[in-house]
Amino acid sequence: MPPGKVLQPVLKMKVDELFLCWLSESSTQAMLRDCLHRITAPGRPEMGAGDAGQPGPLVAAAAAAAAPARKPGGCDSLGAPGPAPASAALPLGAASSARTGPPVRGTRRSAGTRAVGTKKEEPLPPAASHSIPAFYFPRGRPQGAVSTDAVIARIEGTFAQFPHERATMEDMGRVAKACGCPLYWKAPLFCGAGGERTGSVSVHKFVAMWRKVLQNCHDDAARFVHLLMNPGCNYLVQEDFIPFLQDVVNTHPGLAFLKEASEFHSRYITTVIQRIFYTVNRSWSGRITCAELRRSTFLQNVALLEEEADINQLTEFFSYEHFYVIYCKFWELDTDHDLLIDPQDLARHNDHAISTKMIDRIFSGAVTRGRKVQKEGKISYADFVWFLISEEDKKTPTSIEYWFRCMDLDGDGALSMFELEYFYEEQCRRLDSMAIEALPFEDCLCQMLDLVKPQNEGKITLHDLKRCKLADVFYDTFFNIEKYLEHEQKEQASLLRETESEGPELSDWEKYAAEEYDILVAEEAAGEPWEDGYEAELSPVDQKLNALRSPLAQRPFFEAPSALGPVDLYEYDSGGDDLHPS
Ligand SMILES: [Ca+2]
Ligand SMILES: [Ca+2]
C-alpha cells in the first residue's frame, strides 16, 4: 500500500481530533458563547463572524491561497525541474504547491494548534486567516500604484525628439532612461518592441509594448525575461542574450578597444552567455526562468555596467580579462583551431593534472550540452568555459554539481565507495609512477569521510559536499594529481581556517583568472607564445588585442558576423536539439 494513502486520512483524523479537543474545552465554550453574544449584539459584527466560522475560513483561505498559485504554476509548465516558487517565500511557498499533500496539511494544523493557545484571551487568528495575502508572484510582486501614465508621457516626450517619432538603436539609451530602466536595458527594450526586425521603433509600438509589460510584469526579472524571450516562452535560452550582449560589446566604454575586432565579439559573447548560464541557471535546464533570474545577481550586474567604465571590475559575468584567460587557455589546447577539442587536447590542460578517467567522464555527456558534438567525441568552446571555471573553482554550487555529475557514474545521486575507488585507483597509479607512496584506498576513504562527514555512511551526496566546504579538496583527491599534492602539503586545519576566514574575499576563480591574466600579459610582453608583428611599446589594451589577434589570424576559417550578433551558432544548433520543446 502506498504510504501516502495511509498517511493522509490519519492526519485528517488528527486534525479533527485536535479540533474536537479544543471545542470541548470549557474556556473555548465560554469564548464561543461570548462571541455569539457579540454577533447578536450590534457593534462589532466582523469579529464575531470570523470567530464563529473559525475552522471554515481557515481552510477556505488556505484553499483560496492555493488556487491562484496553481494557475501561474501552469504558465511555467514547460517544466524546468524544480525551481518554481521563490525561496524567499519558503514557508508559505511550500503550502502553495498543491501536489505535495503533507506540507499543506502541516501548515493548516499548526495554524489550528496556535489557535488553541491564543484563543483563550483574544480571537486573533481568524481575523488573520481572512486575509492571507497572495504570496506567489511568478511575474513579480505588484508594486502599489505605479503611475503608468506619467512614465508613458515621459516616453512620448522622448520619442517626440526623434525624426518621425521613431527610435533607432542609437536612441534607445534615452528611451531606456525615460522608462526608468538601467542604461543597458536599451537593446532588450529595442528587441521587445520588434526593433531588431525593422531597424527602428515607432512611438506607438513602443508605448503599447511597454504598457503591456508594466501591466503584466511587476519586477525587473519578469520584465527582462519578457523583453528578450521568444513569444510564448516564460524563460530565456542562450541565444536570447545575444542582442543584449552585442549591444554591450558595441557601446560599453570598457570594450571600446574591441570595436574594430568584430571577430572577437562572438567569442566574448559566447563566454559571457556561458557564464550567465553557469551562475544563474541553477536548474541546469538550459532555460533561465524569472525565478532564477530574480535569485541571481545578474540584473544588478547589468545595472552596474552603466556605472562601471572598467568592465574588468564586473568579474561575475562581463570581465574582459576573464574572457581573455578562458579563451587563451582554450586556444592552447585547440591546436588545430577548429574550436573543438577532443579528450587528448583536454588532457593537456594544466600539464595533464586531470586523470584520464575524469577526462573521459567530461566527454560522456554528463556535463555537456548538444548530442552532435558529443557523438563526435569533441567538446566545444562553450563546454570548455564550464570546464575551466569548474576546474579552477571547485567551491561554487555549480562546480560542485559539475564534478558530482562526473563522479556519479551510475547517476543514482550518490557517490558510492565503488565510484570513489574507481577514480582513486588511477590516482594511485600516477603517484606510483612519480615514486610517491600513495595512501591505500581504505585510509584515503577514512580521511575523506572525515572531511565530508556524510549524513549516511557508505555514500556521499551532493548535499554532503555542498555542506562540507571542502569539496575542492575532496574532488582533487580523486582526479587532479597536481592539486591533490598541493592540498596534501597543507594541514587540514589550515585549510579549514582558510575557508572560515574567507568572507567576501576573491573566489578561487577570481584569483586564478587574475594570476593567469598577469602571466599571459607577461608572456605576451616577452613575445613568447605568438609573435607576429609584435611591438614592445604597446599599451595594455593593445597588448590584449594583439594577443587575441595573433591566434585568430592563424585560424583557418571564420564565420562572418551576422546581423543578429555572431555567436558560434553551431553550438546553439546542436544545443537546440535538446532544448526545443517537442
Ligand atoms: Ca580542435
Ligand atoms: Ca552513484
Coordinates of C-alpha atoms and ligand atoms in Angstrom, one line a residue:
M1 CA 0.0 0.0 0.0
P2 CA 1.4 3.4 -0.9
P3 CA 2.3 5.2 2.3
G4 CA 0.7 8.5 1.2
K5 CA -2.7 7.0 1.0
V6 CA -2.5 5.7 4.6
L7 CA -1.0 8.9 5.9
Q8 CA -3.4 11.4 4.7
P9 CA -6.6 10.2 6.4
V10 CA -4.7 9.7 9.6
L11 CA -3.5 13.3 9.5
K12 CA -7.1 14.4 8.9
M13 CA -8.3 12.4 11.8
K14 CA -5.7 14.0 14.0
V15 CA -6.8 17.5 12.9
D16 CA -10.4 16.6 13.7
E17 CA -9.4 15.2 17.0
L18 CA -7.5 18.3 17.9
F19 CA -10.4 20.4 16.8
L20 CA -12.9 18.5 18.9
C21 CA -10.5 18.6 21.9
W22 CA -10.3 22.4 21.5
L23 CA -14.0 22.7 21.1
S24 CA -14.7 20.7 24.2
E25 CA -12.5 22.9 26.5
S26 CA -14.6 25.0 28.8
S27 CA -12.6 28.1 28.1
T28 CA -13.3 27.6 24.4
Q29 CA -17.0 27.2 25.0
A30 CA -17.1 30.3 27.2
M31 CA -15.3 32.2 24.5
L32 CA -17.7 31.0 21.8
R33 CA -20.6 31.9 23.9
D34 CA -19.1 35.3 24.3
C35 CA -18.6 35.6 20.6
L36 CA -22.2 34.6 19.9
H37 CA -23.3 37.4 22.2
R38 CA -21.2 39.8 20.3
I39 CA -22.7 38.7 17.0
T40 CA -26.2 39.2 18.2
A41 CA -25.4 42.5 19.9
P42 CA -24.8 45.3 17.3
G43 CA -21.4 47.0 17.0
R44 CA -18.6 44.6 16.2
P45 CA -20.1 42.1 13.7
E46 CA -16.9 41.3 11.7
M47 CA -15.0 39.9 14.7
G48 CA -17.8 37.6 15.7
A49 CA -18.4 36.4 12.2
G50 CA -14.8 35.5 11.8
D51 CA -14.7 33.6 15.0
A52 CA -17.9 31.6 14.7
G53 CA -16.8 30.2 11.5
Q54 CA -13.3 29.7 12.6
P55 CA -12.3 26.4 11.2
G56 CA -14.2 27.1 8.0
P57 CA -12.4 30.3 6.9
L58 CA -9.1 28.9 7.8
V59 CA -9.5 26.0 5.3
A60 CA -11.2 28.2 2.8
A61 CA -8.5 30.8 2.9
A62 CA -5.8 28.2 2.5
A63 CA -7.6 26.8 -0.5
A64 CA -8.1 30.3 -1.9
A65 CA -4.4 30.9 -1.5
A66 CA -3.5 27.7 -3.2
A67 CA -5.9 28.2 -6.1
P68 CA -4.3 31.3 -7.7
A69 CA -1.0 29.7 -7.1
R70 CA -1.9 26.8 -9.3
K71 CA -2.6 29.0 -12.4
P72 CA 0.7 30.8 -12.7
G73 CA 2.3 27.4 -12.0
G74 CA 0.7 26.3 -15.2
C75 CA 2.4 29.2 -17.1
D76 CA 5.7 27.7 -16.0
S77 CA 4.5 24.4 -17.4
L78 CA 7.3 23.7 -19.9
G79 CA 8.8 22.4 -16.8
A80 CA 12.2 23.4 -15.7
P81 CA 12.5 20.8 -12.9
G82 CA 12.1 22.2 -9.5
P83 CA 12.6 25.9 -9.0
A84 CA 9.1 27.3 -9.3
P85 CA 8.4 29.2 -6.1
A86 CA 10.8 31.7 -4.9
S87 CA 12.7 30.5 -1.9
A88 CA 12.1 33.8 -0.1
A89 CA 8.5 32.7 0.4
L90 CA 9.5 29.3 1.6
P91 CA 7.1 28.6 4.5
L92 CA 4.1 29.6 2.5
G93 CA 5.6 28.6 -0.8
A94 CA 5.6 25.0 0.4
A95 CA 1.9 25.1 1.0
S96 CA 1.3 26.6 -2.4
S97 CA 2.5 23.5 -4.4
A98 CA -0.9 21.8 -4.5
R99 CA 0.6 18.4 -5.2
T100 CA 2.6 18.0 -2.1
G101 CA 0.0 17.0 0.4
P102 CA 1.8 16.8 3.7
P103 CA 3.1 20.4 3.9
V104 CA -0.4 21.8 3.2
R105 CA -1.8 19.8 6.0
G106 CA 1.1 20.6 8.2
T107 CA 0.5 24.3 7.8
R108 CA -3.1 24.1 8.5
R109 CA -2.7 22.0 11.5
S110 CA -0.1 24.3 13.1
A111 CA -2.4 27.3 12.5
G112 CA -5.0 25.4 14.3
T113 CA -2.7 24.4 17.1
R114 CA -1.7 28.0 17.6
A115 CA -5.3 28.9 17.7
V116 CA -5.7 26.6 20.7
G117 CA -3.1 28.5 22.6
T118 CA -4.1 32.1 21.9
K119 CA -7.8 31.5 21.6
K120 CA -8.4 31.9 25.3
E121 CA -7.6 35.6 25.5
E122 CA -8.1 37.2 22.1
P123 CA -9.6 35.6 19.0
L124 CA -6.9 36.9 16.7
P125 CA -6.1 34.0 14.2
P126 CA -9.4 34.0 12.4
A127 CA -9.0 37.7 11.5
A128 CA -5.6 37.0 10.2
S129 CA -6.8 34.0 8.2
H130 CA -9.3 36.1 6.5
S131 CA -6.6 38.0 4.6
I132 CA -3.8 35.5 3.9
P133 CA -2.1 37.7 1.3
A134 CA -1.1 36.4 -2.1
F135 CA 2.4 35.1 -1.9
Y136 CA 3.3 33.6 -5.3
F137 CA 4.1 36.1 -8.0
P138 CA 5.8 34.5 -10.9
R139 CA 5.9 37.8 -12.7
G140 CA 7.0 39.8 -9.7
R141 CA 5.1 41.3 -6.8
P142 CA 2.8 44.1 -8.0
Q143 CA 4.0 47.4 -6.7
G144 CA 1.5 49.8 -5.3
A145 CA 0.1 52.4 -7.6
V146 CA 2.8 52.9 -10.2
S147 CA 1.8 55.8 -12.3
T148 CA 2.0 54.2 -15.7
D149 CA 0.6 57.4 -17.4
A150 CA 3.5 59.5 -16.1
V151 CA 6.0 57.0 -17.4
I152 CA 4.3 56.8 -20.8
A153 CA 4.1 60.6 -21.0
R154 CA 7.9 60.7 -20.4
I155 CA 8.5 58.2 -23.1
E156 CA 6.3 60.0 -25.6
G157 CA 8.2 63.2 -24.8
T158 CA 11.5 61.4 -25.5
F159 CA 10.2 60.0 -28.8
A160 CA 9.0 63.4 -29.9
Q161 CA 12.6 64.5 -30.2
F162 CA 13.4 61.8 -32.8
P163 CA 12.7 62.1 -36.5
H164 CA 9.2 60.8 -37.3
E165 CA 9.0 59.8 -33.7
R166 CA 10.9 56.7 -34.4
A167 CA 13.8 55.4 -32.3
T168 CA 16.8 53.7 -33.7
M169 CA 19.1 51.5 -31.6
E170 CA 21.3 54.6 -31.0
D171 CA 18.4 56.4 -29.5
M172 CA 17.4 53.6 -27.1
G173 CA 19.7 54.8 -24.3
R174 CA 17.5 57.8 -23.8
V175 CA 14.3 55.7 -24.2
A176 CA 15.6 53.3 -21.5
K177 CA 16.2 56.2 -19.2
A178 CA 12.7 57.5 -19.9
C179 CA 11.4 54.1 -18.9
G180 CA 13.3 54.3 -15.7
C181 CA 15.5 51.3 -16.6
P182 CA 19.2 50.9 -16.3
L183 CA 21.0 52.0 -19.5
Y184 CA 21.9 48.6 -20.8
W185 CA 18.3 47.6 -21.0
K186 CA 18.3 49.5 -24.2
A187 CA 18.8 46.6 -26.5
P188 CA 16.3 44.4 -24.7
L189 CA 13.8 47.2 -24.9
F190 CA 14.5 47.6 -28.6
C191 CA 14.0 43.9 -29.2
G192 CA 10.9 43.8 -27.1
A193 CA 9.3 46.3 -29.4
G194 CA 10.4 44.5 -32.5
G195 CA 13.2 46.9 -33.4
E196 CA 15.5 44.2 -34.4
R197 CA 13.5 43.3 -37.4
T198 CA 12.6 46.8 -38.6
G199 CA 15.7 48.8 -37.6
S200 CA 13.6 51.3 -35.7
V201 CA 10.6 51.5 -33.4
S202 CA 7.7 53.8 -33.6
V203 CA 6.4 55.6 -30.5
H204 CA 3.1 53.8 -30.8
K205 CA 4.6 50.4 -31.0
F206 CA 6.9 51.1 -28.1
V207 CA 4.3 52.6 -25.8
A208 CA 2.0 49.7 -26.5
M209 CA 4.7 47.2 -25.7
W210 CA 5.9 49.0 -22.5
R211 CA 2.4 49.5 -21.3
K212 CA 1.8 45.8 -21.6
V213 CA 5.0 45.0 -19.8
L214 CA 4.2 47.3 -16.9
Q215 CA 0.8 45.8 -16.6
N216 CA 1.9 42.2 -16.6
C217 CA 5.4 42.1 -15.2
H218 CA 5.9 43.6 -11.8
D219 CA 9.6 43.4 -11.2
D220 CA 12.8 43.7 -13.2
A221 CA 13.4 40.0 -13.5
A222 CA 9.9 39.5 -15.1
R223 CA 10.4 42.5 -17.4
F224 CA 13.8 41.5 -18.5
V225 CA 12.7 38.0 -19.4
H226 CA 9.6 39.3 -21.1
L227 CA 11.6 41.7 -23.3
L228 CA 14.1 39.1 -24.5
M229 CA 12.1 35.8 -24.6
N230 CA 10.6 34.2 -27.6
P231 CA 6.8 34.8 -27.7
G232 CA 5.0 32.2 -25.7
C233 CA 8.0 31.2 -23.6
N234 CA 8.5 32.2 -20.0
Y235 CA 12.2 31.7 -19.9
L236 CA 15.4 32.7 -21.7
V237 CA 17.5 30.4 -23.7
Q238 CA 21.2 31.1 -24.5
E239 CA 20.6 32.9 -27.8
D240 CA 18.1 35.3 -26.3
F241 CA 21.0 37.1 -24.6
I242 CA 22.8 37.8 -27.9
P243 CA 21.2 41.2 -28.8
F244 CA 21.8 42.4 -25.3
L245 CA 25.4 41.3 -25.2
Q246 CA 26.1 42.5 -28.8
D247 CA 25.0 46.0 -27.7
V248 CA 27.2 45.8 -24.6
V249 CA 30.2 45.0 -26.9
N250 CA 29.2 47.8 -29.3
T251 CA 28.7 50.5 -26.8
H252 CA 30.3 49.8 -23.4
P253 CA 33.3 52.2 -22.9
G254 CA 35.3 49.3 -21.3
L255 CA 35.1 47.3 -24.5
A256 CA 35.8 50.2 -26.9
F257 CA 39.1 48.7 -27.9
L258 CA 37.3 45.7 -29.2
K259 CA 35.2 47.7 -31.6
E260 CA 37.1 47.0 -34.8
A261 CA 37.9 43.5 -33.8
S262 CA 34.5 42.2 -34.6
E263 CA 35.8 38.7 -35.0
F264 CA 36.3 38.6 -31.2
H265 CA 32.8 39.7 -30.4
S266 CA 31.3 36.3 -30.9
R267 CA 34.0 34.7 -28.6
Y268 CA 33.3 37.3 -25.9
I269 CA 29.6 36.9 -26.2
T270 CA 29.8 33.1 -26.1
T271 CA 31.9 33.3 -23.0
V272 CA 29.5 35.7 -21.2
I273 CA 26.5 33.7 -22.1
Q274 CA 28.1 30.5 -20.7
R275 CA 29.0 32.4 -17.5
I276 CA 25.4 33.6 -17.2
F277 CA 24.0 30.2 -17.5
Y278 CA 26.7 28.7 -15.3
T279 CA 25.8 31.0 -12.4
V280 CA 22.1 31.8 -13.0
N281 CA 20.6 28.6 -14.4
R282 CA 20.8 26.7 -11.2
S283 CA 18.4 24.0 -12.5
W284 CA 20.8 23.1 -15.4
S285 CA 17.7 23.2 -17.7
G286 CA 19.2 25.5 -20.3
R287 CA 16.3 27.8 -19.6
I288 CA 16.5 30.8 -17.3
T289 CA 13.2 31.5 -15.6
C290 CA 12.1 34.7 -13.9
A291 CA 12.6 33.0 -10.6
E292 CA 16.2 32.0 -11.3
L293 CA 17.0 35.5 -12.6
R294 CA 15.4 37.0 -9.5
R295 CA 17.5 34.9 -7.2
S296 CA 20.7 35.8 -9.1
T297 CA 22.8 38.9 -9.1
F298 CA 22.7 39.2 -12.9
L299 CA 20.4 42.2 -13.1
Q300 CA 22.4 44.1 -10.5
N301 CA 25.5 43.4 -12.7
V302 CA 23.6 44.7 -15.8
A303 CA 22.8 47.9 -13.8
L304 CA 26.5 48.2 -12.8
L305 CA 27.5 48.2 -16.5
E306 CA 26.2 51.7 -16.6
E307 CA 28.2 52.9 -13.6
E308 CA 31.4 51.0 -14.1
A309 CA 33.5 52.1 -17.0
D310 CA 36.1 49.4 -16.3
I311 CA 34.4 46.2 -17.4
N312 CA 37.0 44.1 -15.7
Q313 CA 35.6 45.1 -12.4
L314 CA 32.5 43.1 -13.2
T315 CA 34.1 39.8 -12.5
E316 CA 30.9 37.8 -12.2
F317 CA 29.9 37.8 -15.9
F318 CA 31.3 40.6 -18.0
S319 CA 35.0 40.9 -17.3
Y320 CA 37.0 41.1 -20.4
E321 CA 40.1 39.8 -18.6
H322 CA 38.3 36.7 -17.5
F323 CA 37.2 36.1 -21.1
Y324 CA 40.7 36.6 -22.2
V325 CA 42.1 34.0 -19.8
I326 CA 39.4 31.4 -20.8
Y327 CA 39.9 31.9 -24.5
C328 CA 43.7 31.8 -24.3
K329 CA 43.5 28.6 -22.3
F330 CA 41.3 27.1 -24.9
W331 CA 43.5 28.3 -27.7
E332 CA 46.5 26.5 -26.2
L333 CA 44.6 23.2 -26.2
D334 CA 42.8 23.6 -29.5
T335 CA 45.9 23.1 -31.7
D336 CA 44.1 22.8 -35.0
H337 CA 41.8 25.8 -34.1
D338 CA 38.6 24.4 -35.2
L339 CA 37.0 25.4 -31.9
L340 CA 36.6 21.8 -30.8
I341 CA 38.8 19.8 -28.6
D342 CA 39.0 16.1 -28.0
P343 CA 39.9 14.2 -24.9
Q344 CA 43.6 14.2 -25.8
D345 CA 43.5 18.0 -26.1
L346 CA 41.7 18.5 -22.9
A347 CA 44.1 16.1 -21.0
R348 CA 46.9 18.6 -21.8
H349 CA 45.2 21.2 -19.6
N350 CA 47.4 22.1 -16.7
D351 CA 50.1 19.7 -17.8
H352 CA 48.0 16.5 -17.6
A353 CA 46.9 17.2 -14.0
I354 CA 43.4 15.7 -14.5
S355 CA 43.0 11.9 -14.6
T356 CA 42.1 10.2 -17.9
K357 CA 39.1 8.6 -16.2
M358 CA 37.8 12.1 -15.4
I359 CA 38.6 13.4 -18.8
D360 CA 36.5 10.6 -20.3
R361 CA 33.6 11.4 -18.0
I362 CA 33.6 15.0 -19.2
F363 CA 33.2 13.7 -22.7
S364 CA 30.5 11.3 -21.6
G365 CA 27.7 13.9 -21.8
A366 CA 27.3 14.1 -18.0
V367 CA 28.1 17.8 -18.1
T368 CA 27.8 18.9 -21.7
R369 CA 25.0 20.0 -24.0
G370 CA 24.5 19.0 -27.6
R371 CA 24.4 15.5 -28.9
K372 CA 26.2 16.2 -32.1
V373 CA 29.4 17.4 -30.5
Q374 CA 29.2 14.6 -28.0
K375 CA 28.8 11.9 -30.7
E376 CA 32.0 13.1 -32.4
G377 CA 33.9 12.8 -29.2
K378 CA 34.6 16.5 -29.0
I379 CA 33.5 19.4 -26.9
S380 CA 33.0 23.0 -27.9
Y381 CA 34.5 26.2 -26.6
A382 CA 31.2 26.8 -24.7
D383 CA 31.7 23.5 -22.9
F384 CA 35.3 24.4 -22.2
V385 CA 34.1 27.6 -20.4
W386 CA 32.1 25.4 -18.0
F387 CA 35.0 23.0 -17.6
L388 CA 37.6 25.7 -16.8
I389 CA 35.5 27.6 -14.3
S390 CA 34.6 24.3 -12.6
E391 CA 38.2 23.1 -12.6
E392 CA 39.6 26.3 -11.1
D393 CA 36.9 26.9 -8.5
K394 CA 35.5 23.7 -7.0
K395 CA 33.6 25.5 -4.3
T396 CA 30.7 27.1 -6.1
P397 CA 27.4 25.3 -6.2
T398 CA 27.5 24.8 -10.0
S399 CA 31.1 23.5 -9.8
I400 CA 30.2 21.0 -7.0
E401 CA 27.3 19.8 -9.2
Y402 CA 29.5 19.6 -12.2
W403 CA 32.0 17.3 -10.7
F404 CA 29.4 15.4 -8.8
R405 CA 27.7 14.6 -12.1
C406 CA 31.0 13.4 -13.5
M407 CA 31.8 11.2 -10.5
D408 CA 28.3 9.7 -10.1
L409 CA 28.9 7.0 -12.7
D410 CA 25.5 5.3 -12.3
G411 CA 23.7 8.6 -11.9
D412 CA 21.9 7.5 -8.7
G413 CA 22.5 10.8 -6.9
A414 CA 25.2 9.4 -4.5
L415 CA 28.9 8.6 -4.7
S416 CA 29.3 5.1 -3.7
M417 CA 32.5 3.6 -2.3
F418 CA 32.9 1.8 -5.7
E419 CA 32.7 5.1 -7.6
L420 CA 35.3 6.6 -5.3
E421 CA 37.6 3.7 -5.7
Y422 CA 37.2 3.7 -9.5
F423 CA 38.7 7.2 -9.6
Y424 CA 41.2 6.8 -6.8
E425 CA 42.8 3.8 -8.5
E426 CA 44.2 5.9 -11.3
Q427 CA 45.5 8.5 -8.8
C428 CA 47.4 5.7 -7.0
R429 CA 49.0 4.6 -10.3
R430 CA 50.0 8.1 -11.1
L431 CA 51.5 8.6 -7.7
D432 CA 53.4 5.4 -8.1
S433 CA 54.8 6.5 -11.4
M434 CA 56.0 9.7 -9.6
A435 CA 57.6 7.5 -7.0
I436 CA 55.3 8.9 -4.3
E437 CA 53.7 6.4 -2.0
A438 CA 50.0 6.6 -2.3
L439 CA 47.7 6.1 0.6
P440 CA 45.8 2.8 0.5
F441 CA 42.2 3.4 -0.6
E442 CA 40.8 2.5 2.8
D443 CA 42.9 5.1 4.5
C444 CA 42.1 7.7 1.9
L445 CA 38.4 6.9 2.3
C446 CA 38.6 7.4 6.0
Q447 CA 40.2 10.8 5.5
M448 CA 37.6 11.8 3.0
L449 CA 34.6 10.6 5.1
D450 CA 36.1 12.5 8.0
L451 CA 36.3 15.6 5.7
V452 CA 32.9 15.4 4.2
K453 CA 31.0 13.8 7.2
P454 CA 28.2 12.4 5.1
Q455 CA 24.8 12.1 6.7
N456 CA 24.5 8.5 5.6
E457 CA 27.6 6.3 5.9
G458 CA 28.5 4.4 2.8
K459 CA 27.6 7.1 0.3
I460 CA 28.2 10.8 -0.3
T461 CA 25.5 13.0 -1.6
L462 CA 25.6 16.4 -3.3
H463 CA 24.2 17.9 -0.2
D464 CA 27.0 16.5 1.9
L465 CA 29.6 18.0 -0.4
K466 CA 27.9 21.4 -0.5
R467 CA 27.7 21.5 3.2
C468 CA 31.3 20.4 4.0
K469 CA 33.0 23.5 2.5
L470 CA 36.0 21.4 1.4
A471 CA 34.6 20.0 -1.9
D472 CA 37.7 21.1 -3.7
V473 CA 39.9 19.0 -1.5
F474 CA 37.6 16.1 -1.9
Y475 CA 37.4 16.3 -5.7
D476 CA 41.1 16.9 -6.2
T477 CA 41.9 13.8 -4.2
F478 CA 40.1 11.7 -6.7
F479 CA 41.1 13.2 -10.1
N480 CA 43.5 16.1 -10.0
I481 CA 47.0 14.9 -9.1
E482 CA 48.7 18.3 -9.0
K483 CA 46.1 19.9 -6.8
Y484 CA 45.9 16.8 -4.6
L485 CA 49.6 17.1 -3.8
E486 CA 49.2 20.8 -3.2
H487 CA 46.4 20.1 -0.7
E488 CA 48.4 17.4 0.9
Q489 CA 51.1 19.8 1.8
K490 CA 48.8 22.0 3.7
E491 CA 47.4 20.9 7.0
Q492 CA 43.7 20.2 7.1
A493 CA 43.3 22.6 9.9
S494 CA 44.8 25.4 8.0
L495 CA 42.6 24.6 5.1
L496 CA 39.6 24.9 7.3
R497 CA 40.9 28.2 8.8
E498 CA 41.3 29.4 5.3
T499 CA 37.7 28.5 4.4
E500 CA 36.3 30.1 7.5
S501 CA 38.1 33.4 7.2
E502 CA 37.1 33.7 3.6
G503 CA 34.2 36.1 3.7
P504 CA 33.9 38.5 0.8
E505 CA 37.4 37.8 -0.4
L506 CA 38.2 36.8 -4.0
S507 CA 36.8 33.5 -5.1
D508 CA 39.2 30.8 -6.3
W509 CA 38.1 31.6 -9.8
E510 CA 38.8 35.3 -9.5
K511 CA 42.2 34.5 -8.0
Y512 CA 43.0 32.1 -10.8
A513 CA 41.9 34.5 -13.5
A514 CA 43.8 37.4 -12.1
E515 CA 47.0 35.3 -11.8
E516 CA 46.7 33.8 -15.2
Y517 CA 45.9 37.1 -16.8
D518 CA 49.1 38.6 -15.5
I519 CA 51.1 35.6 -16.7
L520 CA 49.5 35.8 -20.2
V521 CA 50.2 39.5 -20.4
A522 CA 53.8 39.0 -19.3
E523 CA 54.3 36.2 -21.8
E524 CA 52.9 38.4 -24.4
A525 CA 55.2 41.2 -23.4
A526 CA 58.1 38.8 -23.7
G527 CA 56.8 37.8 -27.1
E528 CA 56.6 34.2 -26.1
P529 CA 53.6 32.4 -27.5
W530 CA 52.5 34.3 -30.6
E531 CA 55.0 36.6 -32.1
D532 CA 53.8 38.2 -35.2
G533 CA 54.4 41.9 -35.7
Y534 CA 54.5 42.4 -32.0
E535 CA 55.9 45.7 -30.7
A536 CA 57.1 46.1 -27.2
E537 CA 55.7 49.6 -26.5
L538 CA 52.1 48.7 -26.8
S539 CA 49.5 49.8 -24.2
P540 CA 47.9 47.0 -22.2
V541 CA 44.8 47.4 -24.3
D542 CA 46.8 46.9 -27.4
Q543 CA 48.6 44.0 -25.9
K544 CA 45.3 42.4 -25.2
L545 CA 44.1 42.9 -28.7
N546 CA 47.3 41.7 -30.2
A547 CA 47.4 38.6 -28.1
L548 CA 44.0 37.8 -29.4
R549 CA 44.6 38.9 -32.9
S550 CA 47.6 36.7 -33.4
P551 CA 45.9 33.4 -32.6
L552 CA 42.9 34.4 -34.6
A553 CA 45.0 35.4 -37.6
Q554 CA 46.1 31.8 -37.8
R555 CA 42.6 30.5 -37.9
P556 CA 41.7 28.5 -41.0
F557 CA 38.2 29.8 -41.2
F558 CA 36.0 32.3 -39.5
E559 CA 32.2 32.9 -39.5
A560 CA 31.2 36.3 -40.7
P561 CA 29.2 38.1 -38.1
S562 CA 25.5 38.0 -38.8
A563 CA 23.2 41.0 -38.3
L564 CA 21.8 39.4 -35.2
G565 CA 25.1 39.2 -33.4
P566 CA 27.6 36.5 -34.1
V567 CA 27.9 33.6 -31.7
D568 CA 29.0 30.1 -32.5
L569 CA 25.7 29.2 -34.0
Y570 CA 26.6 25.5 -34.4
E571 CA 26.7 25.3 -30.6
Y572 CA 23.2 26.6 -30.4
D573 CA 22.0 24.5 -33.2
S574 CA 23.2 21.3 -31.6
G575 CA 22.1 22.6 -28.2
G576 CA 18.7 23.5 -29.7
D577 CA 18.0 19.9 -30.5
D578 CA 17.9 19.2 -26.8
L579 CA 16.2 22.3 -25.7
H580 CA 13.3 22.8 -28.0
P581 CA 10.1 21.6 -26.6
S582 CA 8.9 18.7 -28.7
Ligands
CA1 CA 40.5 21.2 -32.3
CA2 CA 26.4 6.7 -7.8

